Each structure stands twice: as structure tokens, then as C-alpha cells.
Coordinates of C-alpha atoms in Angstrom, one line a residue:
M1 CA 0.0 0.0 0.0
A2 CA 1.4 3.4 -1.0
I3 CA 0.4 6.9 -2.0
D4 CA 1.9 8.3 -5.2
L5 CA 2.7 11.8 -3.8
T6 CA 3.8 13.2 -7.2
A7 CA 0.5 12.2 -8.8
L8 CA -1.5 13.3 -5.7
R9 CA 0.1 16.7 -5.5
A10 CA -0.5 17.4 -9.2
H11 CA -4.2 17.7 -8.3
F12 CA -3.7 20.7 -6.0
P13 CA -3.2 24.1 -7.7
S14 CA -2.2 25.8 -4.4
L15 CA 0.8 23.4 -4.1
Q16 CA 2.3 24.4 -7.4
D17 CA 3.7 27.8 -6.5
G18 CA 6.1 26.8 -3.7
P19 CA 4.3 27.2 -0.3
V20 CA 4.4 24.4 2.2
F21 CA 1.2 23.9 4.2
F22 CA 1.3 22.5 7.7
D23 CA -2.1 23.9 8.7
G24 CA -4.2 20.8 7.9
P25 CA -6.0 20.9 11.3
G26 CA -7.4 24.3 10.4
G27 CA -8.4 23.2 6.9
T28 CA -6.7 21.4 4.0
Q29 CA -5.9 22.6 0.5
T30 CA -8.5 21.7 -2.2
P31 CA -7.8 19.4 -5.2
R32 CA -9.1 20.2 -8.6
P33 CA -11.8 17.4 -8.7
V34 CA -13.5 19.0 -5.7
A35 CA -13.4 22.5 -7.3
H36 CA -14.6 21.0 -10.7
A37 CA -17.5 19.3 -9.0
I38 CA -18.6 22.5 -7.4
A39 CA -18.3 24.5 -10.7
A40 CA -20.1 21.8 -12.7
T41 CA -23.0 21.7 -10.4
L42 CA -23.4 25.5 -10.4
S43 CA -23.1 25.7 -14.2
A44 CA -25.5 22.8 -15.0
P45 CA -29.2 23.3 -14.9
L46 CA -30.1 23.7 -11.2
S47 CA -33.2 24.6 -9.2
N48 CA -35.0 23.5 -6.1
R49 CA -35.3 19.7 -5.8
G50 CA -38.1 17.9 -7.6
A51 CA -38.8 15.0 -10.0
V52 CA -39.8 16.8 -13.2
S53 CA -37.3 19.1 -14.8
P54 CA -33.6 18.4 -15.4
S55 CA -32.7 21.2 -13.0
E56 CA -34.8 19.6 -10.3
L57 CA -33.3 16.2 -10.9
N58 CA -29.8 17.6 -10.8
A59 CA -30.5 19.0 -7.3
E60 CA -32.0 15.7 -6.2
R61 CA -28.9 13.9 -7.5
A62 CA -26.5 16.2 -5.6
V63 CA -28.3 15.5 -2.3
A64 CA -28.6 11.7 -2.9
D65 CA -24.9 11.4 -3.9
F66 CA -23.8 13.4 -0.9
R67 CA -25.8 11.2 1.5
A68 CA -24.5 8.0 -0.1
A69 CA -20.8 9.3 0.0
Y70 CA -21.0 10.1 3.7
A71 CA -22.8 6.9 4.5
D72 CA -19.8 5.1 3.0
L73 CA -17.3 7.4 4.7
L74 CA -18.9 7.2 8.2
A75 CA -20.5 3.7 8.1
V76 CA -24.1 4.9 8.7
P77 CA -27.2 4.6 6.6
A78 CA -27.7 7.4 4.1
R79 CA -30.8 8.5 6.0
G80 CA -28.6 9.2 8.9
V81 CA -26.5 11.8 7.1
V82 CA -27.3 15.5 8.0
H83 CA -25.7 18.5 6.2
G84 CA -24.9 21.6 8.1
R85 CA -23.0 24.8 7.4
S86 CA -20.3 23.8 9.9
A87 CA -19.7 21.4 12.8
T88 CA -20.2 24.3 15.2
Q89 CA -23.6 25.1 13.7
L90 CA -24.7 21.4 13.8
T91 CA -23.6 21.1 17.4
Y92 CA -25.5 24.3 18.4
D93 CA -28.6 22.9 16.5
F94 CA -28.5 19.5 18.2
S95 CA -27.8 21.0 21.6
R96 CA -31.1 22.8 21.3
H97 CA -32.9 19.7 19.9
L98 CA -31.6 17.4 22.7
A99 CA -32.0 20.0 25.5
K100 CA -35.8 20.1 24.9
D101 CA -36.0 16.9 26.9
W102 CA -33.6 18.0 29.7
A103 CA -34.8 19.1 33.1
P104 CA -33.3 20.4 36.4
G105 CA -31.6 17.6 38.1
D106 CA -30.3 16.1 34.8
E107 CA -26.5 16.2 34.2
I108 CA -24.2 16.2 31.2
V109 CA -20.5 15.3 31.0
L110 CA -18.0 17.3 28.9
S111 CA -14.3 16.9 28.2
R112 CA -11.4 19.3 29.0
L113 CA -9.7 17.9 25.8
D114 CA -12.3 19.3 23.4
H115 CA -12.4 22.2 20.9
D116 CA -14.9 24.8 22.1
C117 CA -17.3 23.7 19.4
N118 CA -18.1 20.6 21.5
V119 CA -18.1 22.5 24.8
R120 CA -19.8 25.9 24.7
P121 CA -23.0 24.9 22.9
W122 CA -23.6 22.2 25.6
I123 CA -22.8 24.5 28.5
Q124 CA -25.2 27.2 27.2
A125 CA -27.9 24.6 26.6
A126 CA -27.4 23.2 30.1
E127 CA -27.7 26.7 31.6
R128 CA -31.0 27.3 29.9
A129 CA -32.4 23.9 31.0
G130 CA -31.0 24.1 34.6
V131 CA -28.8 21.1 34.0
T132 CA -25.5 20.4 35.8
V133 CA -22.3 20.1 33.8
R134 CA -19.6 17.7 35.0
W135 CA -16.1 17.2 33.5
I136 CA -13.7 14.6 32.2
E137 CA -10.2 16.0 33.2
I138 CA -6.9 15.7 31.4
D139 CA -3.9 14.0 32.8
A140 CA -1.2 16.6 32.3
G141 CA 1.6 14.1 32.3
T142 CA 0.2 12.1 29.3
T143 CA -2.3 14.5 27.7
E144 CA -4.8 11.6 27.9
L145 CA -8.2 11.9 29.3
D146 CA -8.4 10.9 33.0
L147 CA -11.0 8.0 32.9
A148 CA -11.2 7.9 36.7
S149 CA -12.6 11.5 36.6
Y150 CA -15.0 10.3 33.9
E151 CA -16.3 7.5 36.0
R152 CA -16.8 9.9 38.9
A153 CA -18.7 12.3 36.7
L154 CA -21.1 9.7 35.4
S155 CA -24.4 8.9 37.2
S156 CA -27.9 7.7 36.5
R157 CA -28.8 11.4 36.0
T158 CA -26.3 11.8 33.0
R159 CA -28.2 12.5 29.8
L160 CA -25.3 13.3 27.5
V161 CA -21.6 12.7 27.2
A162 CA -19.8 15.0 24.6
V163 CA -16.2 14.1 23.8
T164 CA -13.7 14.5 20.9
A165 CA -12.4 11.6 18.9
A166 CA -9.1 13.4 18.5
S167 CA -7.8 16.7 19.9
N168 CA -7.3 19.4 17.3
V169 CA -4.2 20.7 19.2
L170 CA -2.7 17.7 20.9
G171 CA -3.8 14.9 18.6
T172 CA -4.8 12.8 21.6
K173 CA -7.3 10.1 20.5
P174 CA -9.3 9.0 23.6
P175 CA -10.6 5.4 24.1
L176 CA -14.0 6.3 22.6
R177 CA -15.5 2.8 22.8
R178 CA -14.7 2.6 26.5
I179 CA -16.1 6.1 27.1
A180 CA -19.3 5.2 25.0
D181 CA -19.9 1.9 26.7
L182 CA -19.8 3.5 30.2
A183 CA -22.1 6.3 29.0
H184 CA -24.6 3.9 27.5
E185 CA -24.6 1.8 30.7
A186 CA -25.6 5.0 32.5
G187 CA -28.4 5.6 30.0
A188 CA -26.7 8.6 28.3
L189 CA -26.2 9.6 24.6
V190 CA -22.7 10.1 23.2
Y191 CA -22.0 13.1 21.0
V192 CA -18.6 12.9 19.3
D193 CA -16.6 15.7 17.7
G194 CA -14.9 13.8 14.9
V195 CA -13.7 16.9 13.0
H196 CA -10.0 16.2 13.5
Y197 CA -10.3 12.4 13.7
A198 CA -12.0 12.0 10.3
A199 CA -9.1 13.7 8.6
H200 CA -6.7 10.9 9.7
A201 CA -8.6 7.7 10.2
L202 CA -11.4 5.5 8.7
V203 CA -14.5 6.3 10.7
D204 CA -17.0 3.7 11.8
V205 CA -19.6 5.5 13.8
P206 CA -21.3 2.4 15.3
T207 CA -18.0 0.8 16.2
L208 CA -16.8 3.9 17.9
G209 CA -20.0 3.8 20.0
A210 CA -21.1 7.3 19.0
D211 CA -24.8 8.1 18.9
L212 CA -24.1 11.4 17.0
F213 CA -20.9 12.1 15.2
V214 CA -20.0 15.4 13.5
C215 CA -17.2 16.1 11.0
S216 CA -16.1 18.8 8.6
P217 CA -15.2 18.0 4.9
Y218 CA -12.9 20.9 4.6
K219 CA -10.5 19.2 7.0
F220 CA -10.1 16.4 4.5
L221 CA -9.8 18.1 1.1
G222 CA -13.5 19.1 0.7
P223 CA -15.5 22.4 0.8
H224 CA -16.5 24.3 3.9
C225 CA -19.5 22.6 5.5
G226 CA -20.4 20.2 8.3
V227 CA -21.8 16.6 8.4
L228 CA -23.6 14.9 11.2
A229 CA -24.1 11.2 11.2
A230 CA -26.5 9.2 13.4
A231 CA -28.8 6.2 13.3
P232 CA -32.0 7.3 11.5
E233 CA -34.0 5.7 14.3
L234 CA -32.4 8.1 16.8
L235 CA -33.0 11.1 14.5
E236 CA -36.7 10.1 14.3
T237 CA -36.9 10.8 18.1
L238 CA -35.7 14.4 17.9
R239 CA -38.1 17.1 17.0
P240 CA -36.5 20.3 15.8
D241 CA -38.3 23.6 15.4
K242 CA -39.0 24.0 11.7
L243 CA -41.2 25.8 9.1
L244 CA -44.7 24.4 8.8
P245 CA -44.5 23.6 5.1
S246 CA -41.1 22.0 5.3
T247 CA -40.7 18.2 5.3
D248 CA -40.7 16.3 8.5
A249 CA -38.7 13.4 6.9
V250 CA -35.4 12.3 8.4
P251 CA -32.8 13.7 7.8
E252 CA -34.3 16.6 6.0
R253 CA -36.1 17.8 9.0
F254 CA -32.8 19.0 10.4
E255 CA -31.7 20.9 7.3
F256 CA -33.2 24.4 7.3
G257 CA -33.9 26.1 3.9
T258 CA -32.6 25.2 0.5
L259 CA -29.4 23.1 0.5
P260 CA -26.2 24.3 -1.1
Y261 CA -26.2 21.7 -3.9
E262 CA -22.8 22.8 -5.2
T263 CA -21.2 22.4 -1.8
L264 CA -22.8 18.9 -1.5
A265 CA -21.2 18.0 -4.8
G266 CA -17.8 19.2 -3.7
A267 CA -18.1 17.3 -0.4
T268 CA -19.0 14.1 -2.4
A269 CA -16.0 14.6 -4.7
A270 CA -13.8 14.9 -1.6
V271 CA -14.9 11.4 -0.4
D272 CA -14.2 10.0 -3.9
F273 CA -10.8 11.6 -3.9
L274 CA -10.0 10.1 -0.5
A275 CA -11.0 6.7 -1.8
A276 CA -8.5 7.0 -4.6
L277 CA -5.5 8.2 -2.5
D278 CA -3.9 4.8 -3.0
P279 CA -4.1 3.9 -6.7
A280 CA -4.0 0.2 -5.7
A281 CA -7.3 0.5 -3.8
E282 CA -10.1 -1.7 -5.2
G283 CA -13.7 -2.8 -4.4
T284 CA -16.6 -0.8 -3.1
R285 CA -16.1 2.9 -2.2
R286 CA -16.0 1.9 1.5
E287 CA -13.4 -0.8 0.8
R288 CA -11.3 1.7 -1.2
L289 CA -11.6 4.2 1.6
A290 CA -10.3 1.6 4.1
H291 CA -7.4 0.8 1.8
S292 CA -6.5 4.4 1.1
L293 CA -6.8 5.7 4.6
A294 CA -4.6 2.8 5.9
S295 CA -2.0 4.0 3.4
L296 CA -2.5 7.6 4.5
H297 CA -1.9 6.5 8.1
E298 CA 1.4 4.8 7.1
H299 CA 2.5 7.9 5.2
E300 CA 1.6 10.3 8.1
T301 CA 3.2 8.1 10.7
V302 CA 6.5 8.2 8.8
L303 CA 6.4 12.0 8.5
R304 CA 5.4 12.4 12.1
G305 CA 8.4 10.4 13.2
Q306 CA 10.7 12.5 11.0
L307 CA 9.2 15.7 12.4
E308 CA 9.5 14.6 16.0
E309 CA 13.1 13.5 15.5
G310 CA 14.0 16.8 14.0
L311 CA 12.3 18.7 16.9
R312 CA 14.2 16.6 19.5
A313 CA 17.4 17.6 17.7
L314 CA 16.6 21.2 18.6
G315 CA 16.9 20.4 22.3
D316 CA 15.4 22.5 25.0
A317 CA 14.6 25.3 22.6
V318 CA 11.3 23.5 21.7
T319 CA 8.8 21.9 24.0
V320 CA 6.3 19.5 22.3
H321 CA 3.1 19.2 24.3
A322 CA 1.5 16.3 22.3
K323 CA 2.4 13.2 24.4
A324 CA -0.5 10.7 24.1
A325 CA 0.5 7.2 22.9
D326 CA -2.4 7.1 20.4
R327 CA -2.6 10.4 18.5
T328 CA -2.9 12.1 15.1
P329 CA 0.1 13.7 13.3
T330 CA -0.5 17.0 14.9
L331 CA 2.1 18.6 17.2
L332 CA 1.6 21.6 19.5
M333 CA 4.8 23.3 20.6
T334 CA 6.2 26.2 22.5
L335 CA 9.6 27.9 21.9
E336 CA 11.8 28.7 24.9
G337 CA 12.0 32.5 25.2
R338 CA 10.5 33.1 21.8
D339 CA 7.0 34.3 20.6
A340 CA 5.1 31.7 18.6
R341 CA 3.5 34.4 16.4
A342 CA 6.9 35.7 15.5
A343 CA 7.9 32.1 14.6
Q344 CA 4.8 31.9 12.4
A345 CA 5.8 35.1 10.6
H346 CA 9.4 33.9 10.2
L347 CA 8.2 30.7 8.7
A348 CA 5.7 32.4 6.4
A349 CA 8.4 34.6 5.0
R350 CA 10.0 31.3 3.9
D351 CA 6.8 30.0 2.4
V352 CA 6.1 27.6 5.3
V353 CA 2.6 27.9 6.7
A354 CA 2.4 26.8 10.3
P355 CA -0.1 28.8 12.4
A356 CA 0.2 30.1 16.0
G357 CA -2.7 30.4 18.4
S358 CA -4.9 28.4 20.7
F359 CA -7.2 27.2 17.9
Y360 CA -10.5 27.4 19.8
A361 CA -9.1 24.8 22.3
Y362 CA -9.9 26.9 25.3
E363 CA -10.4 24.0 27.7
P364 CA -7.1 22.1 27.0
F365 CA -5.1 25.3 27.0
T366 CA -6.6 26.3 30.3
A367 CA -6.4 22.9 32.0
L368 CA -2.8 22.3 30.9
K369 CA -1.7 26.0 31.5
L370 CA -0.4 26.1 27.9
P371 CA 1.1 29.4 26.7
D372 CA -1.1 31.2 24.2
P373 CA -0.2 31.4 21.5
A374 CA 1.6 28.1 20.7
L375 CA 2.8 26.9 17.4
R376 CA 0.9 24.0 15.7
V377 CA 2.1 21.7 13.0
G378 CA -0.4 19.4 11.4
L379 CA 0.2 17.0 8.6
A380 CA -2.1 16.4 5.6
P381 CA -2.1 13.8 2.8
Y382 CA -0.1 15.9 0.4
N383 CA 2.9 16.7 2.8
T384 CA 6.3 15.3 1.9
A385 CA 9.5 14.5 3.7
Q386 CA 11.2 17.4 1.9
E387 CA 8.5 19.7 3.3
V388 CA 9.1 18.5 6.8
D389 CA 12.8 19.3 6.3
R390 CA 11.9 22.8 5.1
F391 CA 9.8 23.4 8.3
L392 CA 12.6 22.1 10.5
E393 CA 15.2 24.3 8.8
G394 CA 13.0 27.3 9.0
L395 CA 12.3 26.8 12.7
A396 CA 16.0 26.2 13.4
S397 CA 16.9 29.5 11.7
F398 CA 14.4 31.3 14.0
L399 CA 15.6 29.9 17.3

């Protein structure tokens, strides 16, 4: 299994002019097939969905293809795929849907590891409903979730556990199945932020134990939007506020207004592109995704090892805060006596894009007392060993 990097990179116009991009956790570059799918959908006959005119049928096809693609990517039925403008928007929406059934005395459990997208919407919903918020803490020594604190937080009153599948700053991948099993034993639902995870691993929502799973195609080569996946039977139990004439069918009842058909087409093309990362991949789209993402994992693991070795060679000048045994190829670092934003600017002047900040990770930055800003380096499918060397050389020249 192998990715042909030369052939892969030829699909990305933004990679042709020299910049090196290590900002994948904030959003990847876009390949031509995704852009072409968006343009082709917009330039073809297009109107509201229907079953009569070519323009109506094109709209229907864009929606059906999108649901089928994300059913394959996430291992859920197509009726369990909900489109949203972003993962944040979807989480806010579903926090309101779920909180309709909460009452004072109920509790929810949140994680100190999470992006604020999977924290603040739940806190605000809990405040409105008079619900108590409890926390899963982080072990500062390992940057893993403290499962003992999780077990203490759970009770028969727990209605929801919200947790990330992978930290967007530390890369930590918590033991989701264990977390989900304990939540389900307590009678709680599990809402998983898979935005960072889905960019680096084959997702199987039922196997992970997630009741609701959200991700963002623009983190894995697609356009800017969000996707929520769940069992249709669970979605049937949720009653969102909606316009009276709009359909009550699942999943459409959760998608407000006319869908952006061109964005859906681009998101579908991103899944097809992922399935073809390894040219040796064969079989169904799900099988090709499994093959290609396994090859991607091998590729990113090698580059992560190269990156970590190079950072270790810089000695005490660099502190890497990503420590978990199971994590994505995303490294958060601070620089002894140096400002991370100045490092970002220094690298940018050398055509190396590596951002500095706290990246909406308010809870982990606060819990671990991390300096803000910090420098983050995140690998993507198109990164090369030569690019890793360019980053290391640029950073060394700054220190």
C-alpha cells in the first residue's frame, strides 16, 4: 500500500507555487476534482429539488450522492447523514434539539480535551435547562483523558456525554469505545466531535460507540461545510423547530432552507478523492476508503516520526506538548523564550505555513496551562519528507 505523492500533489493548484502547508487541522488545500464538481453543479441546470425538470433532478442527485458518499465514509445509513454549514452550527442545533428533553436535576459530561465547538453549545444549553455540567479531566503528564474522573462524573442522571475523537491541538485520541460503553450503561447519549479524527482515520460510527458524530469535509480536502451522522432511528426521536410547510422526513427535518447543492457535490468529490489516495485500492467505495486511509496512516506516521526526531534535535529550545500514545500527526509546541506568532511570521516569510494560536481549544489550553499562542504543525495527505525538512530548517533559523 502506498500513496503516489507526485501524482497526488498534481491535483492541487495551491501546491504548485512553492508554499508548504502544515495547517491541515485548520483546513486542507483543495484538489481540482472537488473544485470542478462545485463548478459543474453550479453551471449545469439547477433549481429546487423535484422530480420533473432536469434542473430539479440535478438538485436531487446532488443530495442523494452526498448522503451516499458520507454513508460510505462514516458507516451509517444514508438517511442518517445530515448536512450543516459547519460542525459548530450542527452542534448548536443539536444541543437545542436534545435539551428540549432535559430538566433540572439532569446532568451532562463534557471533556477538557475538546475544541470549544463541543463545549460551549452544551454549557449554554445546560444553563438554559438548569442542567448540571460535569467534566472529564486531562492527565497533564500524558495529555490523555483521565478516565477515573470520567467514572466519577457519570451517574444515573447523566443525559449526554460530549467528547472529541481526536484533539485538534494535541492529537490525543481518547478510548472512545470505552467512554461510550460507560455512557450507555448510565443511559446517556454520546455526541462525538470527529472533525480532527475524520481527517486521519477511517470512521466507523457504530464501532466507535457514537450516537451522534460530527465532522467537517474541509478538514479532508473538501469544501467548507459540516456533516452529522447518526442512526435514523435516533434522529426520528428528535423534534427540531421548523417551518410548517417543510418536510418532516429524516434527515431533511434538520436541514433548514434550500441546501447548497454545489457544496454537497464538492463534499461528495472529496470522499471519492480520499477513496483514490492509494491507486491500488479496489472494491466498493467503503473498501477503497479503508485501503487508502490505511496507506495515509502509514504515510503520516513516517512523516510524524521525521518531524518529532527533528524537533528533538533542537533540544530545550522546543517543547512539544503532544504526548499521548495514540494520536494524530498534529504537534503543538512552544519555543523557549520566543514568541510563537513571531515564529509563524518567520516561517511564512520562507513560504512555510504553520499557524500560532490556541485554535478554539480553550479547555485544554486552560487545563494544561499552555502558553497562548503556541505553534501548531499538522500533517495532511499531500505533505512530503522534503517539506518536513523545510519546516525544521525554517524553525531552526528562527531559534
